[in-house]
Short mmCIF file of C-alpha atoms and ligand atoms in Angstrom, two decimals:
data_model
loop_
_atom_site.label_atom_id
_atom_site.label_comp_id
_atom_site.label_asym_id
_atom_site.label_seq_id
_atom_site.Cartn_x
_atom_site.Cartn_y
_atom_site.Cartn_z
CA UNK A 737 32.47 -47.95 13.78
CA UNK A 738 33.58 -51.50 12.61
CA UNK A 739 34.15 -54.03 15.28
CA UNK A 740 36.92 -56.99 15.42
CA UNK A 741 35.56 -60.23 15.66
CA UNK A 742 35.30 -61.29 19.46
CA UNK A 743 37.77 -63.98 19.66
CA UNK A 744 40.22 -61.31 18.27
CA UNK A 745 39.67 -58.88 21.29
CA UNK A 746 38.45 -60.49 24.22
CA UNK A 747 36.70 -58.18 26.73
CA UNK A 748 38.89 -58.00 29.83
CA UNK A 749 37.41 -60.13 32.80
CA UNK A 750 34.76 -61.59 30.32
CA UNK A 751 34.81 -65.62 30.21
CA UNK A 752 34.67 -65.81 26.21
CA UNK A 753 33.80 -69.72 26.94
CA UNK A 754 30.61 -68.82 28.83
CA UNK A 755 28.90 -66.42 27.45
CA UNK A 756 25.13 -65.41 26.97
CA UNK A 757 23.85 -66.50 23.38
CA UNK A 758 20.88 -64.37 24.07
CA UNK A 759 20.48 -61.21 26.28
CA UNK A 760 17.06 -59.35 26.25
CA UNK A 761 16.73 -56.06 28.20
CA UNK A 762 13.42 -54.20 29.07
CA UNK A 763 14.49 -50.41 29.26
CA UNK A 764 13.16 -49.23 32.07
CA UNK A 765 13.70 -45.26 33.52
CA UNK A 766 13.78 -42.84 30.59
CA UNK A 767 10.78 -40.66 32.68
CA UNK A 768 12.69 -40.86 35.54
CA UNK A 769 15.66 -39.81 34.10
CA UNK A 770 13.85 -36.97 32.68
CA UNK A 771 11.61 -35.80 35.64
CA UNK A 772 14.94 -35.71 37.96
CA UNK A 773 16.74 -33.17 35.36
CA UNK A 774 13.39 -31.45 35.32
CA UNK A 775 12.68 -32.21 31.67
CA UNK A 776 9.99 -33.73 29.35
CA UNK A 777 9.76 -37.02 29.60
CA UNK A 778 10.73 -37.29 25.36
CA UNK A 779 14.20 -36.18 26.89
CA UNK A 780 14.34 -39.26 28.71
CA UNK A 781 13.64 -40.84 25.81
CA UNK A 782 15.98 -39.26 23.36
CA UNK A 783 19.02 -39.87 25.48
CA UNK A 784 17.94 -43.44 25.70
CA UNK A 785 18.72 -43.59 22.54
CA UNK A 786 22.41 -43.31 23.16
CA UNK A 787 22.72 -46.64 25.95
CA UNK A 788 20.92 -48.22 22.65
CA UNK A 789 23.61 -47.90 20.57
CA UNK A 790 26.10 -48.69 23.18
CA UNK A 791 24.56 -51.59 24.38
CA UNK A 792 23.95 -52.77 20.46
CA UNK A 793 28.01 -52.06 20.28
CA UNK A 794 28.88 -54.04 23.29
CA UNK A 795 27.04 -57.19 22.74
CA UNK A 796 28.33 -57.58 19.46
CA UNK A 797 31.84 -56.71 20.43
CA UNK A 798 31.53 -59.33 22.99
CA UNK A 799 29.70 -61.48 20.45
CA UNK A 800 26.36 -62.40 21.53
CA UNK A 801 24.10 -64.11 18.81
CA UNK A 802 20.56 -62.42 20.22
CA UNK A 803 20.11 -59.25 21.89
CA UNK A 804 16.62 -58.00 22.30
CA UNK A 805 15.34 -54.90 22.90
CA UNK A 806 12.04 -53.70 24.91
CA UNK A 807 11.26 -50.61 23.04
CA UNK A 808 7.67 -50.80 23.38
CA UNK A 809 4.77 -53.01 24.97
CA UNK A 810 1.19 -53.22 23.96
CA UNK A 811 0.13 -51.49 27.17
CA UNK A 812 2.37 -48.42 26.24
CA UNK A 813 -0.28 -47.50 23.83
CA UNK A 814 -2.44 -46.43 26.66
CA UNK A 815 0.45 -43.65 27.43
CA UNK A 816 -0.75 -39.96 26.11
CA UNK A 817 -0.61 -39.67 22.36
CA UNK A 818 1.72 -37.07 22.28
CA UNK A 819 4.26 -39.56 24.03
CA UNK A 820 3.61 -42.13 21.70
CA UNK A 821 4.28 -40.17 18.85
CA UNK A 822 7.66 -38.49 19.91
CA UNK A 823 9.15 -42.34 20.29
CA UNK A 824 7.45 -42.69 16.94
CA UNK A 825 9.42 -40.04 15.92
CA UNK A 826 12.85 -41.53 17.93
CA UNK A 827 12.40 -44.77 16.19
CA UNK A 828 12.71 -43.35 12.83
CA UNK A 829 15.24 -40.97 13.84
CA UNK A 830 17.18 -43.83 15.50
CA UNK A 831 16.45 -46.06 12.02
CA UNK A 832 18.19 -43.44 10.14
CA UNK A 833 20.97 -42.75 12.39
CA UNK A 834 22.00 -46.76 12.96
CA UNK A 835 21.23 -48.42 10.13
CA UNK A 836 24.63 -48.15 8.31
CA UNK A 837 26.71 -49.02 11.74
CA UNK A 838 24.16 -52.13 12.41
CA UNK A 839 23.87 -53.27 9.16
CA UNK A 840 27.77 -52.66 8.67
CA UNK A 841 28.36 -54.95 11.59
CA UNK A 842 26.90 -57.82 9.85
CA UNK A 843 23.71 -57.56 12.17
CA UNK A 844 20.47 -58.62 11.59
CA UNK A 845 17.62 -56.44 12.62
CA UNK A 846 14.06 -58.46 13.25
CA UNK A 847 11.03 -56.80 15.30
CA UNK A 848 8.67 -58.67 17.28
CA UNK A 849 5.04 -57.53 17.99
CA UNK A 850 2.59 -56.52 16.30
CA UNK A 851 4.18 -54.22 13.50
CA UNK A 852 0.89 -53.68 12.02
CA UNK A 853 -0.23 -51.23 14.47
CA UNK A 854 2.84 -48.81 14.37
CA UNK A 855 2.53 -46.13 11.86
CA UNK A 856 2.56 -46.97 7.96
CA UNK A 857 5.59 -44.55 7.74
CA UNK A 858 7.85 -46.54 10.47
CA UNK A 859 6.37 -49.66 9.23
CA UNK A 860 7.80 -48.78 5.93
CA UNK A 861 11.19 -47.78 7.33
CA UNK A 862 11.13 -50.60 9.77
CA UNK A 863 10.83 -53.28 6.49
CA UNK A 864 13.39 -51.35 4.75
CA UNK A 865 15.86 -52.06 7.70
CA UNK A 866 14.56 -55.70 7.73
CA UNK A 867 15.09 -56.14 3.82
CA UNK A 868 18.71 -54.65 4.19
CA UNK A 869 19.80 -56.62 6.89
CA UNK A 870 17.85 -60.11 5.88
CA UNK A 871 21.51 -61.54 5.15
CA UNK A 872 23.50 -60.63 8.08
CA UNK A 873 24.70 -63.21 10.42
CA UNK A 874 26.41 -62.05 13.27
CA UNK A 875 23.83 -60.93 15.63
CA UNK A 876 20.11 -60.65 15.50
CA UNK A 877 18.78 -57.73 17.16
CA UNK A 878 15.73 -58.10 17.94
CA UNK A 879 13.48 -54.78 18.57
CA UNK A 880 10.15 -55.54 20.53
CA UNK A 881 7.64 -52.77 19.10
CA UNK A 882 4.22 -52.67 19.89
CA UNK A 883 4.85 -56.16 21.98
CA UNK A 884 3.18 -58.09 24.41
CA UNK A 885 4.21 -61.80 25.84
CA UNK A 886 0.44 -62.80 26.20
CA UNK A 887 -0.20 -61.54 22.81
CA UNK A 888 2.68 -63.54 21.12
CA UNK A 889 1.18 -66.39 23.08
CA UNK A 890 -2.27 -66.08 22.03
CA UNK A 891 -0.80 -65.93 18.66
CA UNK A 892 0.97 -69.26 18.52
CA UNK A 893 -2.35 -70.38 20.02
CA UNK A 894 -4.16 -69.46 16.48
CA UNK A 895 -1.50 -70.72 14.63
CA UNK A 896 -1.46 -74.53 15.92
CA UNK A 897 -4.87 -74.67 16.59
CA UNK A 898 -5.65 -73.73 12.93
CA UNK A 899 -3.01 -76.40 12.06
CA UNK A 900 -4.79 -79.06 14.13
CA UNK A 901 -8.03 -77.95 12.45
CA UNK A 902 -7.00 -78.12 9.40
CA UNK A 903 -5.39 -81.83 10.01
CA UNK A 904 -1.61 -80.34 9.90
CA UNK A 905 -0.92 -81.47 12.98
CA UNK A 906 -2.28 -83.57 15.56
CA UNK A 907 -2.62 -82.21 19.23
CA UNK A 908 -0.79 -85.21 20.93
CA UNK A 909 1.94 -84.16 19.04
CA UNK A 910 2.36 -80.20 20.06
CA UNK A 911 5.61 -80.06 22.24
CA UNK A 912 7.30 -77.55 23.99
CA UNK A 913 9.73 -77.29 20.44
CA UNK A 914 6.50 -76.88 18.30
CA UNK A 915 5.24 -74.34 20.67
CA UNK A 916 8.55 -72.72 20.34
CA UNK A 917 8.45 -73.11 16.63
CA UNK A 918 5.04 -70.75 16.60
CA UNK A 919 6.53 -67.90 18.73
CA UNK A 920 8.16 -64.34 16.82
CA UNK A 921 11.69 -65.99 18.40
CA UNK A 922 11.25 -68.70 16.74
CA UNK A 923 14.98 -70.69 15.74
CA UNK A 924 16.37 -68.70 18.48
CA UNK A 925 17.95 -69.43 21.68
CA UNK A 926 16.09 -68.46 24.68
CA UNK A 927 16.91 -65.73 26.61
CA UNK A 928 20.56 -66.08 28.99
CA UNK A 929 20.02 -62.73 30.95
CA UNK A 930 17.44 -60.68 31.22
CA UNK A 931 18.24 -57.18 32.34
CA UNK A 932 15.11 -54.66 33.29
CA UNK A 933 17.05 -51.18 34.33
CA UNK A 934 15.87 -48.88 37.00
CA UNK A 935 14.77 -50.92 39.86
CA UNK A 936 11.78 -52.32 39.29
CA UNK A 937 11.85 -55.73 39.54
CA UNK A 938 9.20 -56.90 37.28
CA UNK A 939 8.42 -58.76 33.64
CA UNK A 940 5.77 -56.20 32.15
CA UNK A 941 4.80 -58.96 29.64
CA UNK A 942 7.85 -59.51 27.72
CA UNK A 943 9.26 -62.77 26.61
CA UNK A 944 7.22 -64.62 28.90
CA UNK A 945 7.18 -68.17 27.25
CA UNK A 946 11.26 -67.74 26.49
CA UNK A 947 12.44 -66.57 30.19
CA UNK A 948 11.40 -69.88 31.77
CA UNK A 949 15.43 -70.49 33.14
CA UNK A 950 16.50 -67.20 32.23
CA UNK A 951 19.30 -65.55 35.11
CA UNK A 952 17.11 -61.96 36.00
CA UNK A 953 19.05 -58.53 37.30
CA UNK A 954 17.62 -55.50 38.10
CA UNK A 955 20.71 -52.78 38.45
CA UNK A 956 18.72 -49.66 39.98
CA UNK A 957 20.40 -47.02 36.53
CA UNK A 958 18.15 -45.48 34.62
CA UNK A 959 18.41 -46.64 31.17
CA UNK A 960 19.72 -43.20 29.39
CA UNK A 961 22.80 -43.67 32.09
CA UNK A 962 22.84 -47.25 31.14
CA UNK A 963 26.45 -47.62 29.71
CA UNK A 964 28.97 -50.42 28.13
CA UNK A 965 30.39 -50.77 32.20
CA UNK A 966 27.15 -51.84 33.49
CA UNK A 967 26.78 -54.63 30.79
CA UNK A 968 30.08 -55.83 31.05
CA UNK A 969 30.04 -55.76 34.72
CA UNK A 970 26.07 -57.99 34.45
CA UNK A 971 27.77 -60.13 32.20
CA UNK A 972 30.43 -61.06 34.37
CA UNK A 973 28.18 -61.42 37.29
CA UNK A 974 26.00 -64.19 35.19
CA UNK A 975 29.16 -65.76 34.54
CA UNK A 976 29.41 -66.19 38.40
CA UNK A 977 25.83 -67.89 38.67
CA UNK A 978 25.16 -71.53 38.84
CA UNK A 979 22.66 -72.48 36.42
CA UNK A 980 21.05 -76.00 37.27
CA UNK A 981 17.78 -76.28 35.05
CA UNK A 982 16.27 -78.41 37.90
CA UNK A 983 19.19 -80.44 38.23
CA UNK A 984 21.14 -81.43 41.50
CA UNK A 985 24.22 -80.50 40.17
CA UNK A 986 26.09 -78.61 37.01
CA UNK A 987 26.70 -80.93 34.01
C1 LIG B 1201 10.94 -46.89 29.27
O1 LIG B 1201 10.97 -45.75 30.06
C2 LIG B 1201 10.62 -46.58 27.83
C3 LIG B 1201 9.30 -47.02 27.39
C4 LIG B 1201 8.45 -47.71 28.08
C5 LIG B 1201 8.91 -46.63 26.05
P1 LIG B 1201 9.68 -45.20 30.76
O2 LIG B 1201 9.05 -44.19 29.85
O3 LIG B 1201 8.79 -46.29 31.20
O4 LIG B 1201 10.31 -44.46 32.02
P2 LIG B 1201 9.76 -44.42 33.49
O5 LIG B 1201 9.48 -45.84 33.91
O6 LIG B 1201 8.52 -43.60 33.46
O7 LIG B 1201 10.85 -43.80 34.28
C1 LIG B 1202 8.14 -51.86 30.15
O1 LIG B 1202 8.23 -50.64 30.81
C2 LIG B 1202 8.07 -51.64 28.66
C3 LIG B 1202 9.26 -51.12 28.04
C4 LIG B 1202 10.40 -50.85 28.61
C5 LIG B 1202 9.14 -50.89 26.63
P1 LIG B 1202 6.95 -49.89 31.40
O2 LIG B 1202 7.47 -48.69 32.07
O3 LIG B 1202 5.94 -49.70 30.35
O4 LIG B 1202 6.39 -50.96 32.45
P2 LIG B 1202 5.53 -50.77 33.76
O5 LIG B 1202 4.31 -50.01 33.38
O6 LIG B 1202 6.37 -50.02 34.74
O7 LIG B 1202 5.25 -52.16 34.23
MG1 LIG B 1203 8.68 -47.37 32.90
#
């Protein structure tokens, strides 16, 4: 499916002038989804795999620059092996599947996390998929695998600190922007929405540098029934909120 640039087909009720540069979902509810239908919880996880692709659709129908993707967190390794393989298995399923859609849409795919711990097989694919799409420039889509927001901090932690050792650069000088600079997001807008699906209304370690004046929902779905609807409908209700970055009053 090809897609017509956004200013040629506006999304009804969707304020073209005020949209989110950068929307980053944590999806939340695939076990749920599962358990209530009475199935294995890799169910849940397979069908999830469908509100990916529509949500991937939508945002660059709409045409937002940054849409990233909670697929997996550092403490989902503790989850029983035979789980973590199966979405082992979905990733490179879902690799093969999307690639020529999301790399036919001009999109860019980049993962953030720690890469090196997936296996050498979806490492492989995941770099092919990186290589492919290096040009693209009408979305980024990021995909967190194997991803955790102390981690990433802890990371840019080594990295200036072995600049400042090595005389690179000098402490008074590290800024929010060179802090920014160091993180996997790095030359990308922070996070507009965040959406976590299925109630909960926590973080779970994601982005947790980059959602400082991020707008947060928590619609109640379960991702696998997460569809293009409940993003447009989100969208539109961030275009309702007042955003004041500590400031008295909108400028
Ligand atoms: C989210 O769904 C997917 C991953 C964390 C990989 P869950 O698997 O956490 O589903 P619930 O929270 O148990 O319903
Ligand atoms: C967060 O969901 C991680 C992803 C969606 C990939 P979890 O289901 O792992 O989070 P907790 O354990 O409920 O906080
Ligand atoms: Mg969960």
């Amino acid at each position: 499916m090809k897609f017509n640039r956004p200013e040629d087909s506006p999304v009804e009720g969707i304020d073209s002038g005020n949209l989110p540069k950068h929307i980053a979902v944590i999806m939340d509810g695939n076990g749920r989804w599962a358990k209530k239908r009475l199935l294995n919880r890799v169910k849940g996880h397979e069908k999830g795999m469908d509100a990916v692709r529509t949500v991937v659709r939508t945002c660059r129908e709409i045409g937002v620059s940054v849409l990233s993707l909670y697929a997996f967190s550092t403490e989902n390794w503790r989850r029983p092996k035979a789980e973590i393989s199966a979405l082992m298995t979905i990733l490179h399923r879902f690799i093969e599947s999307e690639r020529d859609e999301i790399h036919g849409n001009n999109i860019r795919v980049n993962i953030i996390g720690q890469k090196e711990r997936l296996p050498e097989d979806v490492q492989r694919k995941l770099n092919d998929f990186i290589d492919l799409t290096r040009d693209n420039d009408a979305m980024i889509l990021n995909i967190a695998l194997s991803y955790g927001g102390r981690a990433e901090i802890t990371d840019m932690v080594k990295e200036i600190a072995g600049l400042a050792v090595r005389g690179r650069i000098n402490p008074d000088d590290i800024s929010d922007d060179v802090i920014a600079d160091h993180l996997y997001t790095r030359r990308q807008p922070d996070p507009d929405m965040l959406i976590r699906t299925s109630g909960e209304t926590r973080i779970s370690n994601f982005l947790l540098w980059q959602i400082a004046y991020t707008e947060l929902f928590f619609p109640e779905t379960l991702w696998p029934d997460f569809g293009r609807n409940d993003l447009i409908e989100l969208i539109k209700a961030y275009q309702k909120r007042k955003r004041r970055f500590g400031k008295v009053k909108e400028e």
